[in-house]
CSV table of C-alpha atoms in Angstrom, one decimal:
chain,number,residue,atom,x,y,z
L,1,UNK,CA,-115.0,-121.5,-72.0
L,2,UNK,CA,-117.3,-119.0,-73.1
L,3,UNK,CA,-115.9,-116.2,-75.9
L,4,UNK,CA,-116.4,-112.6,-74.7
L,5,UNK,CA,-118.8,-110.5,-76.5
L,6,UNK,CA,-115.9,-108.5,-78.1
L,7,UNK,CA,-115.1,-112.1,-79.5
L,8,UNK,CA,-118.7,-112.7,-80.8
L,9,UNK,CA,-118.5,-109.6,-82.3
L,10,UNK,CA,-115.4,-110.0,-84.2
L,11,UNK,CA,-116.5,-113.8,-85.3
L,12,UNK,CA,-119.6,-112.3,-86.6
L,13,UNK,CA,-118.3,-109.2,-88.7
L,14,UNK,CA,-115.4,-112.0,-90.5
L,15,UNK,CA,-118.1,-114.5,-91.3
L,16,UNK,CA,-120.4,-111.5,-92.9
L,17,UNK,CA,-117.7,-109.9,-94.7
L,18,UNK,CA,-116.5,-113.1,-96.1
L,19,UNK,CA,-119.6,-114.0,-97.4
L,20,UNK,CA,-119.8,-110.0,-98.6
L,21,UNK,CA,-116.4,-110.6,-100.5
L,22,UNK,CA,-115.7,-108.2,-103.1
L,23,UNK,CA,-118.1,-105.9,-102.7
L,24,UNK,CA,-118.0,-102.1,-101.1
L,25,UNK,CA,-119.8,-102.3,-97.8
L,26,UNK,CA,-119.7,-99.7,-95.4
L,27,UNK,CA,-120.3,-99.3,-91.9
L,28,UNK,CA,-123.9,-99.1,-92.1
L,29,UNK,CA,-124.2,-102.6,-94.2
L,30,UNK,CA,-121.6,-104.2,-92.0
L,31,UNK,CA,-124.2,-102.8,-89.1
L,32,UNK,CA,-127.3,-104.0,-90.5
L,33,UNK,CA,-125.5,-107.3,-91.6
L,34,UNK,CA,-124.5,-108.4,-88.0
L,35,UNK,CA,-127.0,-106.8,-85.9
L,36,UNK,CA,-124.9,-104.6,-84.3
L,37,UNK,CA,-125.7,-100.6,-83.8
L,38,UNK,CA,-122.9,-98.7,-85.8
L,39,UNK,CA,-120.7,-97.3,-83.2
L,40,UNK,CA,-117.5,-97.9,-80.9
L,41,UNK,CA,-118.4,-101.7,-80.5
L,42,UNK,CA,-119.1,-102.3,-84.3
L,43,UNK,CA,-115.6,-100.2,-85.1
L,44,UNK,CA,-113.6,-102.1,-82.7
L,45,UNK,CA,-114.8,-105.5,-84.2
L,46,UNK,CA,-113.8,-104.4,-87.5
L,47,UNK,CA,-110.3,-103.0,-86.8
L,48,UNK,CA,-109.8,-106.8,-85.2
L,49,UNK,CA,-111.3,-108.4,-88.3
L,50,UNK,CA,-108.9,-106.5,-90.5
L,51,UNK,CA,-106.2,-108.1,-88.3
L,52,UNK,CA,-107.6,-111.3,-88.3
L,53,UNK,CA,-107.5,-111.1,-92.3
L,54,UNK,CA,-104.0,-109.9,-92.4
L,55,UNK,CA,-103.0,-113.0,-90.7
L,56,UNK,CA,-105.1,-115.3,-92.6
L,57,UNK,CA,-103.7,-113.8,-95.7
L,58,UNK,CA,-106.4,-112.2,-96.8
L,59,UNK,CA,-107.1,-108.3,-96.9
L,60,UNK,CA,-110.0,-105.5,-95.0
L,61,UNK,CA,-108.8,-102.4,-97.3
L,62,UNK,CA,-109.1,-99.2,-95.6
L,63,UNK,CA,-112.5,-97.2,-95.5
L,64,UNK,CA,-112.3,-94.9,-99.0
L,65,UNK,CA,-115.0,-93.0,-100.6
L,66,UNK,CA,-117.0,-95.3,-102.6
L,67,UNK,CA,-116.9,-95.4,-106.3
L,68,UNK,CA,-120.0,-96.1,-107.2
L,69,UNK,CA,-121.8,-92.9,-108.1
L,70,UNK,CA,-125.5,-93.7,-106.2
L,71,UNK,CA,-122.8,-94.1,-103.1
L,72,UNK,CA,-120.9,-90.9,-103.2
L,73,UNK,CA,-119.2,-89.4,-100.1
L,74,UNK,CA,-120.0,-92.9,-98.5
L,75,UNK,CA,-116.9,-94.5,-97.0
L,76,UNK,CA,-116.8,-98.3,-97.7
L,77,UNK,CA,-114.2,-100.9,-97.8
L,78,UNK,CA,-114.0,-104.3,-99.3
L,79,UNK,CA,-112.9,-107.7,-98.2
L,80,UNK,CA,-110.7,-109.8,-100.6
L,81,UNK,CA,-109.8,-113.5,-99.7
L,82,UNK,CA,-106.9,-114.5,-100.9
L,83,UNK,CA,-106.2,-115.5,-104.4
L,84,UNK,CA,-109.5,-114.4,-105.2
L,85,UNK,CA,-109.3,-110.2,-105.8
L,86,UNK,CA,-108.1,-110.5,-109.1
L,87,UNK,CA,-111.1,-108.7,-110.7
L,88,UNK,CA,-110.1,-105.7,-108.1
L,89,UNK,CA,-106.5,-105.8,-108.2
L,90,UNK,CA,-106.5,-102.2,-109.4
L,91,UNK,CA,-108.6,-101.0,-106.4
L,92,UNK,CA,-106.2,-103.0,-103.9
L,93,UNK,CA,-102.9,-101.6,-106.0
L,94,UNK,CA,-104.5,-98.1,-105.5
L,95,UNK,CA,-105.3,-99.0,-101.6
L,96,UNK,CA,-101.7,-100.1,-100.8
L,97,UNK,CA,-100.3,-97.0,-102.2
L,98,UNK,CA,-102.4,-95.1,-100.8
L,99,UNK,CA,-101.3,-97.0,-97.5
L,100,UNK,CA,-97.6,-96.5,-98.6
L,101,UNK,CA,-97.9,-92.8,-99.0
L,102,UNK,CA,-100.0,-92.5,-95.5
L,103,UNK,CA,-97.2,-94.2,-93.5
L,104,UNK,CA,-94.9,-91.9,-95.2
L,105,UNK,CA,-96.5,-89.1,-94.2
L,106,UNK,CA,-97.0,-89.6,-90.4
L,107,UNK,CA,-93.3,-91.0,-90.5
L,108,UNK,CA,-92.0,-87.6,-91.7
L,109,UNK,CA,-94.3,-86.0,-89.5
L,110,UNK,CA,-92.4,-87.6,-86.6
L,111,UNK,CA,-89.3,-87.0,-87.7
L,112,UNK,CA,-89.9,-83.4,-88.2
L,113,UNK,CA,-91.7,-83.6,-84.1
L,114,UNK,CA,-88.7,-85.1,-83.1
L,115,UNK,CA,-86.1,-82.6,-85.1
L,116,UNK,CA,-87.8,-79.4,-83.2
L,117,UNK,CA,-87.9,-80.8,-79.8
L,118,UNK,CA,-84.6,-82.0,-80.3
L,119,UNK,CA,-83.5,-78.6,-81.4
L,120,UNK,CA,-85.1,-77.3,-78.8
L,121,UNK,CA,-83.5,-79.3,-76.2
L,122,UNK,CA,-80.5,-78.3,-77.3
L,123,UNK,CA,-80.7,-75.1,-76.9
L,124,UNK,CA,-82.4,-75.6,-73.6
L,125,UNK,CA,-80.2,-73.8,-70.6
L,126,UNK,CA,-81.9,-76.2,-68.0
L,127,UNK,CA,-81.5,-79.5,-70.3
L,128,UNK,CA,-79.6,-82.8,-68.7
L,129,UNK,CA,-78.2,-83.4,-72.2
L,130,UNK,CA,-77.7,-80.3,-74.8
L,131,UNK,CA,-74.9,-82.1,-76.0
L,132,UNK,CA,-76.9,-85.4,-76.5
L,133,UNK,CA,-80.1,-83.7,-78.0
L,134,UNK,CA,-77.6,-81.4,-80.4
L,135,UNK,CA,-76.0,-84.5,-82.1
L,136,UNK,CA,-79.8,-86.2,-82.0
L,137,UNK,CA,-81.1,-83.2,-83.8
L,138,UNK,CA,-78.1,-83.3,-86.3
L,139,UNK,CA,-78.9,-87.1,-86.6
L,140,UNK,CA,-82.4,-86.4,-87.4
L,141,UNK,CA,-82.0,-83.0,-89.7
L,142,UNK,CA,-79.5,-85.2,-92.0
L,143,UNK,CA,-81.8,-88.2,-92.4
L,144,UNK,CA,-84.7,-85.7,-93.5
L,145,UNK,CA,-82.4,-84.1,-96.0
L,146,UNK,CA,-81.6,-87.8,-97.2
L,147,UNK,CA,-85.3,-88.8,-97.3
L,148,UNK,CA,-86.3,-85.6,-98.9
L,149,UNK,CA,-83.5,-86.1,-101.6
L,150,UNK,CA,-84.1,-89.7,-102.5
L,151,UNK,CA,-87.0,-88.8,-105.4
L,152,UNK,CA,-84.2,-86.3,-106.8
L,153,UNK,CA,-81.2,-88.7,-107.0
L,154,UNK,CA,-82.9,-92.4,-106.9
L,155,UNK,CA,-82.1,-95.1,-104.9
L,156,UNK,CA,-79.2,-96.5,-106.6
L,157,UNK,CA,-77.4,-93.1,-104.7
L,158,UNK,CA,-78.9,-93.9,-101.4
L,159,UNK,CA,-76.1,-96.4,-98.9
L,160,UNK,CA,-77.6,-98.3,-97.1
L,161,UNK,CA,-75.5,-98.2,-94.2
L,162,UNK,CA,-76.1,-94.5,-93.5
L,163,UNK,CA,-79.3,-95.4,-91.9
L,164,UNK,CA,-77.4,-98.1,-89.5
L,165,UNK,CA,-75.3,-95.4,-88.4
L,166,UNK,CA,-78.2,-93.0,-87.6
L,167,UNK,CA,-79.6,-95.6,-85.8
L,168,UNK,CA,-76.8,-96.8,-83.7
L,169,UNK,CA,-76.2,-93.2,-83.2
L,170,UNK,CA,-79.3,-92.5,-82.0
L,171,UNK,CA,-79.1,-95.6,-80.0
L,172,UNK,CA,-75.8,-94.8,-78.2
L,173,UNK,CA,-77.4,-91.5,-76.9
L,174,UNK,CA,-80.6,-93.0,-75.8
L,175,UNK,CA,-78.1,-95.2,-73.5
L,176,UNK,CA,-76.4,-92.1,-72.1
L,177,UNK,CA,-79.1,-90.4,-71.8
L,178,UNK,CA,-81.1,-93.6,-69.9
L,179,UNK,CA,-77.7,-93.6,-67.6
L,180,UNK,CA,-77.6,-89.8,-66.9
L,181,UNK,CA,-81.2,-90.0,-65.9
L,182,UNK,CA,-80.9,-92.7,-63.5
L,183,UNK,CA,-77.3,-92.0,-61.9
């Protein structure tokens, strides 16, 4: 069997940034490196690759401005095989946060999505579930209050099973609202 190019692609940006460990390379060098144009094809590779690395227990950090001064407003990232990013620890520390805080973000983001268009529903005349949508938006208003609390109080204060009971909840009404929508 023959691999696709998408395959070829991927094999070629691993072997180059593994033999490129360490070091800030950005999409240009990664380019130049494997021979292919920086673009779509060149992006896709490398968001398999960082994949790939996950699973091999390794890690492709995320593209950051580079902090080397002849490089600046360049975005570059670095592979680090496992066991062996000691020397850059504090760069991977700051990476993961950085990560952490990201995913946090676009989590509250949702929630807040889903608090107004559950509010809205709601309040909706012509909604099949003002009910459903009013306890949902309840749901969701008291688990950003929590969330929003927790740097306040600390997380010896936070019960656990308080977010088993917003999920259930929030489960139950996806049911009914699943079995009013088809019957």
């Amino acid at each position: 069997m023959d691999w696709t190019q998408a395959e070829n692609d991927v094999a070629e940006v691993m072997i180059w940034l593994r033999g490129n460990h360490g070091r800030e390379v950005s999409y240009a060098d990664i380019a130049a490196g494997v021979g292919i144009k920086d673009g779509p094809r060149l992006r896709r590779a490398v968001k398999v690759a960082r994949v790939v690395a996950a699973n091999r227990g390794d890690r492709l950090e995320k593209f950051l401005p580079s902090q080397n001064p002849a490089r600046r407003r360049v975005f570059v990232t670095r592979y680090m095989r496992q066991g062996l990013g000691d020397e850059f620890r504090a760069r991977d520390a700051v990476s993961a946060a950085r990560d952490a805080v990201s995913a946090a973000r676009t989590a509250m983001t949702a929630m807040k999505d889903m608090h107004r268009a559950t509010t809205f529903e709601a309040g909706n005349d012509k909604s099949i579930a003002r009910t459903e949508f009013g306890t949902m938006a309840m749901a969701v208003d008291e688990c950003i209050t929590k969330v929003s609390g927790i740097d306040k109080v600390g997380p010896q204060v936070v019960k656990k099973e308080n977010t088993g009971l917003l999920a259930q909840m929030i489960a139950e009404m996806e049911a009914r609202l699943t079995e009013s929508a088809g019957g």
